[in-house]
PDB file of C-alpha atoms and ligand atoms in Angstrom:
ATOM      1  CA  UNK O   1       0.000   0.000   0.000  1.00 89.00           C
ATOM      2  CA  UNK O   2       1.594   3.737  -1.013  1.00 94.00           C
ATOM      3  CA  UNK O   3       0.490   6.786   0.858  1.00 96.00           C
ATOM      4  CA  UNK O   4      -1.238   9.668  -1.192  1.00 97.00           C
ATOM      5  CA  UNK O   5       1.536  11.609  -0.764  1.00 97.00           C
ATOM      6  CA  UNK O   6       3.765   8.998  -2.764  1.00 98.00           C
ATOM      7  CA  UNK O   7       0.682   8.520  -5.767  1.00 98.00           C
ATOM      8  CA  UNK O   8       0.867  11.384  -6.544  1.00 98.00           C
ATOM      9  CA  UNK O   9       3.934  11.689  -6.705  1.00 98.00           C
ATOM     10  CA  UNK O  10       4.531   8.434  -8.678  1.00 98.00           C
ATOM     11  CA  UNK O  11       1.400   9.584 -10.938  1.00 98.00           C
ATOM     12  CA  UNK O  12       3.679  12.942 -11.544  1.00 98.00           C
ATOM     13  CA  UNK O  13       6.130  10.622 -12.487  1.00 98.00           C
ATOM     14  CA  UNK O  14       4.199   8.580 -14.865  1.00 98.00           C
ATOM     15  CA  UNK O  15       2.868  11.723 -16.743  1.00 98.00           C
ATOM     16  CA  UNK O  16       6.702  13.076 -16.840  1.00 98.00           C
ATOM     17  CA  UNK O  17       7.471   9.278 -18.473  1.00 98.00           C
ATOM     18  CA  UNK O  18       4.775   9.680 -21.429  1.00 98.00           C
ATOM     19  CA  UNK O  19       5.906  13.288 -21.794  1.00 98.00           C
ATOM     20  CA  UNK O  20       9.802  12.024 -22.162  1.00 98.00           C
ATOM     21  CA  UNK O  21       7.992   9.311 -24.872  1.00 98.00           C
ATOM     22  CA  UNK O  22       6.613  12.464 -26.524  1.00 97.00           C
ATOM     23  CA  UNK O  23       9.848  14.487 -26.736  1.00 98.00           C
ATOM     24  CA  UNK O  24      11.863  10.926 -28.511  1.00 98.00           C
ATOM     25  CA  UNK O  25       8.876  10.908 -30.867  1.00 98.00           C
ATOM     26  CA  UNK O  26       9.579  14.529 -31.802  1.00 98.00           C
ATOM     27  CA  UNK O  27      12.820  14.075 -31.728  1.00 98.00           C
ATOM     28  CA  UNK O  28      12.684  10.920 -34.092  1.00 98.00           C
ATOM     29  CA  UNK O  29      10.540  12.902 -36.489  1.00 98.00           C
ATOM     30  CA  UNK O  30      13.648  15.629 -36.544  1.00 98.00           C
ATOM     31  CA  UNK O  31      15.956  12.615 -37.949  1.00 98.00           C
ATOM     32  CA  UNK O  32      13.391  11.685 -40.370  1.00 98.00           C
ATOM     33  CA  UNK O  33      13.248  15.121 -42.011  1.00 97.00           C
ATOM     34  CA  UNK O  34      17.644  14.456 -41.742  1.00 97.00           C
ATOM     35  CA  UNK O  35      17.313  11.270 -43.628  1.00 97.00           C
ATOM     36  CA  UNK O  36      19.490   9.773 -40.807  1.00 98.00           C
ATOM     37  CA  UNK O  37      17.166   6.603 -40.425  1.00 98.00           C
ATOM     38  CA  UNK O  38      19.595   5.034 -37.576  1.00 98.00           C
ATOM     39  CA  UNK O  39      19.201   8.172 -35.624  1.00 98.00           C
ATOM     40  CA  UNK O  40      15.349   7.992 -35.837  1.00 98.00           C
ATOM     41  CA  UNK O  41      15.339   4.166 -35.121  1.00 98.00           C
ATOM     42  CA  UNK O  42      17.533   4.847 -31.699  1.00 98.00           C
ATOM     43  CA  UNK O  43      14.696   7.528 -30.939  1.00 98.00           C
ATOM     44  CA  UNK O  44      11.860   5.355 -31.752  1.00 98.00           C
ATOM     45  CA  UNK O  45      13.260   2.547 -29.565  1.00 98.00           C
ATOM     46  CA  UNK O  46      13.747   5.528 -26.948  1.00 98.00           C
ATOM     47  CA  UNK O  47      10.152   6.452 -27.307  1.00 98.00           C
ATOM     48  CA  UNK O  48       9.312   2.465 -26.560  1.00 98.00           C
ATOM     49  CA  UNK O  49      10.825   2.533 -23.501  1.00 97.00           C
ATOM     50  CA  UNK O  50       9.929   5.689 -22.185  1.00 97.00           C
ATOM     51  CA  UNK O  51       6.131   3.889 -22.929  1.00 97.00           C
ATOM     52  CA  UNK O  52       7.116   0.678 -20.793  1.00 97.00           C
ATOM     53  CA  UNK O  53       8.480   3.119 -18.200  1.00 97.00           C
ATOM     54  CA  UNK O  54       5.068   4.456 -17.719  1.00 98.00           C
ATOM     55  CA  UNK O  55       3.557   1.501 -18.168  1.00 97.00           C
ATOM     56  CA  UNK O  56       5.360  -0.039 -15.340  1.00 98.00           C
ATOM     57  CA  UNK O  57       4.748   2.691 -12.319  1.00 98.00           C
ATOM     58  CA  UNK O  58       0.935   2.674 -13.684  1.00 98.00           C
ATOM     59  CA  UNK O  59       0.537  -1.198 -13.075  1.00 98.00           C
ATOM     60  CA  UNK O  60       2.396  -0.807  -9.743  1.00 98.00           C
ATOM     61  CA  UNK O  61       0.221   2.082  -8.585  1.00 98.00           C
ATOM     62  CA  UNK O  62      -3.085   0.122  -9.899  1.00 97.00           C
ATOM     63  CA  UNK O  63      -1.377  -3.340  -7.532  1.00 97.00           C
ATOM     64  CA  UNK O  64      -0.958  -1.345  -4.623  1.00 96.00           C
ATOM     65  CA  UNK O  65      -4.263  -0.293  -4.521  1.00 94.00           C
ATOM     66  CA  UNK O  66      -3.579   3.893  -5.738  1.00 96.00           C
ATOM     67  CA  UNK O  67      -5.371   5.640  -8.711  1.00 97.00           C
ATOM     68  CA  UNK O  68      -3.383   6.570 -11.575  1.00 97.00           C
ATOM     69  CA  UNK O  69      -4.360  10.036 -12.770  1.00 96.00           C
ATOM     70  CA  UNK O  70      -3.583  11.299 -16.328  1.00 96.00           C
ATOM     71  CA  UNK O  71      -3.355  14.974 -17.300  1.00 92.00           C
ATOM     72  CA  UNK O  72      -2.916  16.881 -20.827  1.00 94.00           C
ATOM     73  CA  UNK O  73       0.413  16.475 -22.360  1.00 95.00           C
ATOM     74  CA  UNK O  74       2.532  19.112 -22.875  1.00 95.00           C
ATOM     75  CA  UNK O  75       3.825  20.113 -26.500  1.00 96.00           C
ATOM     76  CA  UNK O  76       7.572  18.551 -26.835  1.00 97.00           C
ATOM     77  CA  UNK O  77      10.156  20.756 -28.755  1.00 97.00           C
ATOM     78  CA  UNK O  78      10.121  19.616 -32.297  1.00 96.00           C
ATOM     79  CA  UNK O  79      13.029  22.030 -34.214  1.00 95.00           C
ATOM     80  CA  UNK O  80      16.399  21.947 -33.356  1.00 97.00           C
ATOM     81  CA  UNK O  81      20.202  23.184 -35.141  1.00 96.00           C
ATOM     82  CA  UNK O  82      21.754  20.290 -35.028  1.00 96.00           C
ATOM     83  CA  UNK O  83      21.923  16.203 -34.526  1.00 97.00           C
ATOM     84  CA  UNK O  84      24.216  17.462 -31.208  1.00 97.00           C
ATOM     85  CA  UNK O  85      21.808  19.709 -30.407  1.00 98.00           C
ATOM     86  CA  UNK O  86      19.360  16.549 -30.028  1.00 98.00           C
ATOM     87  CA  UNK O  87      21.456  14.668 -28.342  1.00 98.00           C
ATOM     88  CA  UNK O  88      22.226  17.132 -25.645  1.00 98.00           C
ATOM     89  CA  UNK O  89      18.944  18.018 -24.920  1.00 98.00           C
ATOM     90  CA  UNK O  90      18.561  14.229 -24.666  1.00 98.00           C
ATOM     91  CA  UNK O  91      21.441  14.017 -21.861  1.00 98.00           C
ATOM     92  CA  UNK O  92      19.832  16.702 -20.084  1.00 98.00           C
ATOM     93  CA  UNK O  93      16.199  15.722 -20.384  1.00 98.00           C
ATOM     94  CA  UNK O  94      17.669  11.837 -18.902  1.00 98.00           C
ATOM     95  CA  UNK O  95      19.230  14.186 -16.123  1.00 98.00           C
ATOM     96  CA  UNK O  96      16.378  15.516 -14.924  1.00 98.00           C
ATOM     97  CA  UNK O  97      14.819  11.788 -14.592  1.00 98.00           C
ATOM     98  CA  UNK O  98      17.254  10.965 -12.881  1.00 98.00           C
ATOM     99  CA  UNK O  99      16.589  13.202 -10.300  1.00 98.00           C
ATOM    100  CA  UNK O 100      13.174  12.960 -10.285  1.00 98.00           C
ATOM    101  CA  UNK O 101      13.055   9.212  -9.318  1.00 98.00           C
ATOM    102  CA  UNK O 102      16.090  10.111  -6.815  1.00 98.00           C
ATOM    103  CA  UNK O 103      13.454  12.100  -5.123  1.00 98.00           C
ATOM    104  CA  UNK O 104      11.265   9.927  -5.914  1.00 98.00           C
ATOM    105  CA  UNK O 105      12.944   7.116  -3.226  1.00 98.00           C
ATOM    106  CA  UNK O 106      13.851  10.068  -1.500  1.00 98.00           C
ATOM    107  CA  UNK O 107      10.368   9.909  -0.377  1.00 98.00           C
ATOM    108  CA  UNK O 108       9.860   6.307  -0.086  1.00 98.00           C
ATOM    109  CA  UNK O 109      12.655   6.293   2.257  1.00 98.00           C
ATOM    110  CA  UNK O 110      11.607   8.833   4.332  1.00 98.00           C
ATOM    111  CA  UNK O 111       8.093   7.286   4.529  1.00 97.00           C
ATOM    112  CA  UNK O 112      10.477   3.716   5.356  1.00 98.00           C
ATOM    113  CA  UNK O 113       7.638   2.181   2.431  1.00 97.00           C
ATOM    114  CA  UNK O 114      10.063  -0.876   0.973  1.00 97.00           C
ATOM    115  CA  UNK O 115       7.632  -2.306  -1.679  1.00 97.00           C
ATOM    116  CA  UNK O 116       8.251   1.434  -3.558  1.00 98.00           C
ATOM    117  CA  UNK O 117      12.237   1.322  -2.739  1.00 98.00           C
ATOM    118  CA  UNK O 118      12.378  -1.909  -4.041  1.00 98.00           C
ATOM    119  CA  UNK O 119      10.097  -0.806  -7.124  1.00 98.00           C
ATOM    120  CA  UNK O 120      12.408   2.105  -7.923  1.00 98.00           C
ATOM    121  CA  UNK O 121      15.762   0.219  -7.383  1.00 98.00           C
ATOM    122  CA  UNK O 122      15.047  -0.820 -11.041  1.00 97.00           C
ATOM    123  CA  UNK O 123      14.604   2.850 -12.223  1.00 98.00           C
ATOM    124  CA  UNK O 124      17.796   4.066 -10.334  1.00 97.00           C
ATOM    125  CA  UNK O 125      19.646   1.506 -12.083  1.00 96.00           C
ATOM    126  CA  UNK O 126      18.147   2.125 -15.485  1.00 94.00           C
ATOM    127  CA  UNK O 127      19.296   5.532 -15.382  1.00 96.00           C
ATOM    128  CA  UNK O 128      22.682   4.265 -15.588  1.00 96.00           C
ATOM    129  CA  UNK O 129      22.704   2.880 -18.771  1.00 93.00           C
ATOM    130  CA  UNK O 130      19.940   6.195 -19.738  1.00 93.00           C
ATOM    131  CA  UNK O 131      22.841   8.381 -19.188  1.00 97.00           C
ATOM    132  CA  UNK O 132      25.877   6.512 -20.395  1.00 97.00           C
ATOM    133  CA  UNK O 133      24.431   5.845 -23.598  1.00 96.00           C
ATOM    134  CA  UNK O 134      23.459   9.183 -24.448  1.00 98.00           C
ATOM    135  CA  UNK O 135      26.880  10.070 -23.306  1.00 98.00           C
ATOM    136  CA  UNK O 136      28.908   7.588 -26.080  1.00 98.00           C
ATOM    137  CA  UNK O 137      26.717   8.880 -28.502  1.00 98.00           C
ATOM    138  CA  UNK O 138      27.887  12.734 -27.835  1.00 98.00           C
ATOM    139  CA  UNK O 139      31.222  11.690 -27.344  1.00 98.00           C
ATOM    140  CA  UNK O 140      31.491  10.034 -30.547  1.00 98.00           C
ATOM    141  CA  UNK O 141      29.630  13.271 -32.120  1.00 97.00           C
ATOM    142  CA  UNK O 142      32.055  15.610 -30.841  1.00 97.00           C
ATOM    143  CA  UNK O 143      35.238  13.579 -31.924  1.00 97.00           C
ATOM    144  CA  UNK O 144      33.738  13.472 -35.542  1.00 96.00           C
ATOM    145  CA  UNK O 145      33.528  17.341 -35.604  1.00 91.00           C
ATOM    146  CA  UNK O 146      30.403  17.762 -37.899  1.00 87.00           C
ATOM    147  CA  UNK O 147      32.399  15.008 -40.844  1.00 94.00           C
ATOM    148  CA  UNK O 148      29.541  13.662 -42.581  1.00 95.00           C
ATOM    149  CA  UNK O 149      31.354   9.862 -43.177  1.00 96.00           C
ATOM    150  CA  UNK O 150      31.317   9.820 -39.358  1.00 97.00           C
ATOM    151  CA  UNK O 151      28.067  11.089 -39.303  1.00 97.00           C
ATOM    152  CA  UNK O 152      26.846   8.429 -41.554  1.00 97.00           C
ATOM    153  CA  UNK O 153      28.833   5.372 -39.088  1.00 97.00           C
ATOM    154  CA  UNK O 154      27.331   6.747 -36.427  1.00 98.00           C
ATOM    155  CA  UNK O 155      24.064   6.525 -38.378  1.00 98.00           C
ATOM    156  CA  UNK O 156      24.527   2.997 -39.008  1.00 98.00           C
ATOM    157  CA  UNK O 157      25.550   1.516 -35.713  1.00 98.00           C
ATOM    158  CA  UNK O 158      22.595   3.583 -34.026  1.00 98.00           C
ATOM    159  CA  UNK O 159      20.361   1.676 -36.694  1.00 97.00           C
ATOM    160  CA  UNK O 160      21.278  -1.430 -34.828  1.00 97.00           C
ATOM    161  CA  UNK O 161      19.676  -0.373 -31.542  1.00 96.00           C
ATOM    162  CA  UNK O 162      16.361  -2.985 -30.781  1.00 96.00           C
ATOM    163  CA  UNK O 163      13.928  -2.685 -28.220  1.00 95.00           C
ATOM    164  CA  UNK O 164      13.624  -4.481 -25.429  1.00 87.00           C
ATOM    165  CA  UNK O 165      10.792  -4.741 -22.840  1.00 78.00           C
ATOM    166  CA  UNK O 166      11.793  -3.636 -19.473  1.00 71.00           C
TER     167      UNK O 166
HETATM  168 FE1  LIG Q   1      12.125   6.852 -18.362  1.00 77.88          FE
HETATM  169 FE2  LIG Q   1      14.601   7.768 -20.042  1.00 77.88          FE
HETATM  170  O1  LIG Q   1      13.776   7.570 -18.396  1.00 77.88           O
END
């Protein structure tokens, strides 16, 4: 059982996840004006996950008995200058999860619940591999220095990325 206080927080949460969805989705949409197909793909598989993320806190709100809430979406940004440009705003937009759900057991500790530590272990840990990711990709961006054969490599290898349910 969660404690209003912690619903509505995790509802906040789940609304924040299918915004984050939104945002990849624009963001895929950028790469598909680009023609860079791989980029879109690693942004649609973003998009997935950022669904199953969502999808997760509302089935653990609905088995502990809360109400899940949903409220209007805001618009995502859809223009930006450059494929850097994208992926910084991605690194920062993962930053700000992070410390959401960081508050997020924040709370659960302070209200000593251990079914919604436990819960949000896996969402501390998956913003690990959020961040790194994004990370390689900018690193590998900035090393290229705007050289459109990079580019294109980088293209292809993101093209690889698959989803896979959480
Ligand atoms: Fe749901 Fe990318 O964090």
């Amino acid at each position: 059982m969660l404690s209003q206080k912690l619903v509505d927080a995790i509802n906040d949460q789940i609304q924040y996840e299918y915004y984050s969805a939104f945002t990849y989705k624009a963001m895929q949409a950028y790469f598909e004006g680009e023609d860079l197909t791989g980029m879109a793909n690693w942004m649609n598989i973003q998009f997935q996950e950022e669904m199953s993320h969502a999808e997760k806190m509302f089935n653990f709100v609905c088995e502990t008995g809360g109400k899940v809430e949903l409220k209007q979406l805001d618009a995502p940004r859809n223009e930006y200058s450059s494929v850097l440009e994208v992926f910084e705003e991605t690194l920062k937009h993962e930053q700000e999860v992070t410390s959401r759900i960081n508050n997020l057991m924040d709370l659960a500790q302070e209200e000593k619940n251990h079914m919604a530590q436990i819960f949000l272990q896996w969402f501390i840990t998956e913003q690990i591999e959020e961040e790194a990711s994004v990370g390689h990709i900018i690193a590998k961006l900035k090393r290229i220095q705007g050289d459109g054969r990079g580019l294109m490599m980088i293209d292809q290898e993101l093209e690889k990325r698959t989803f896979a349910p959480a």
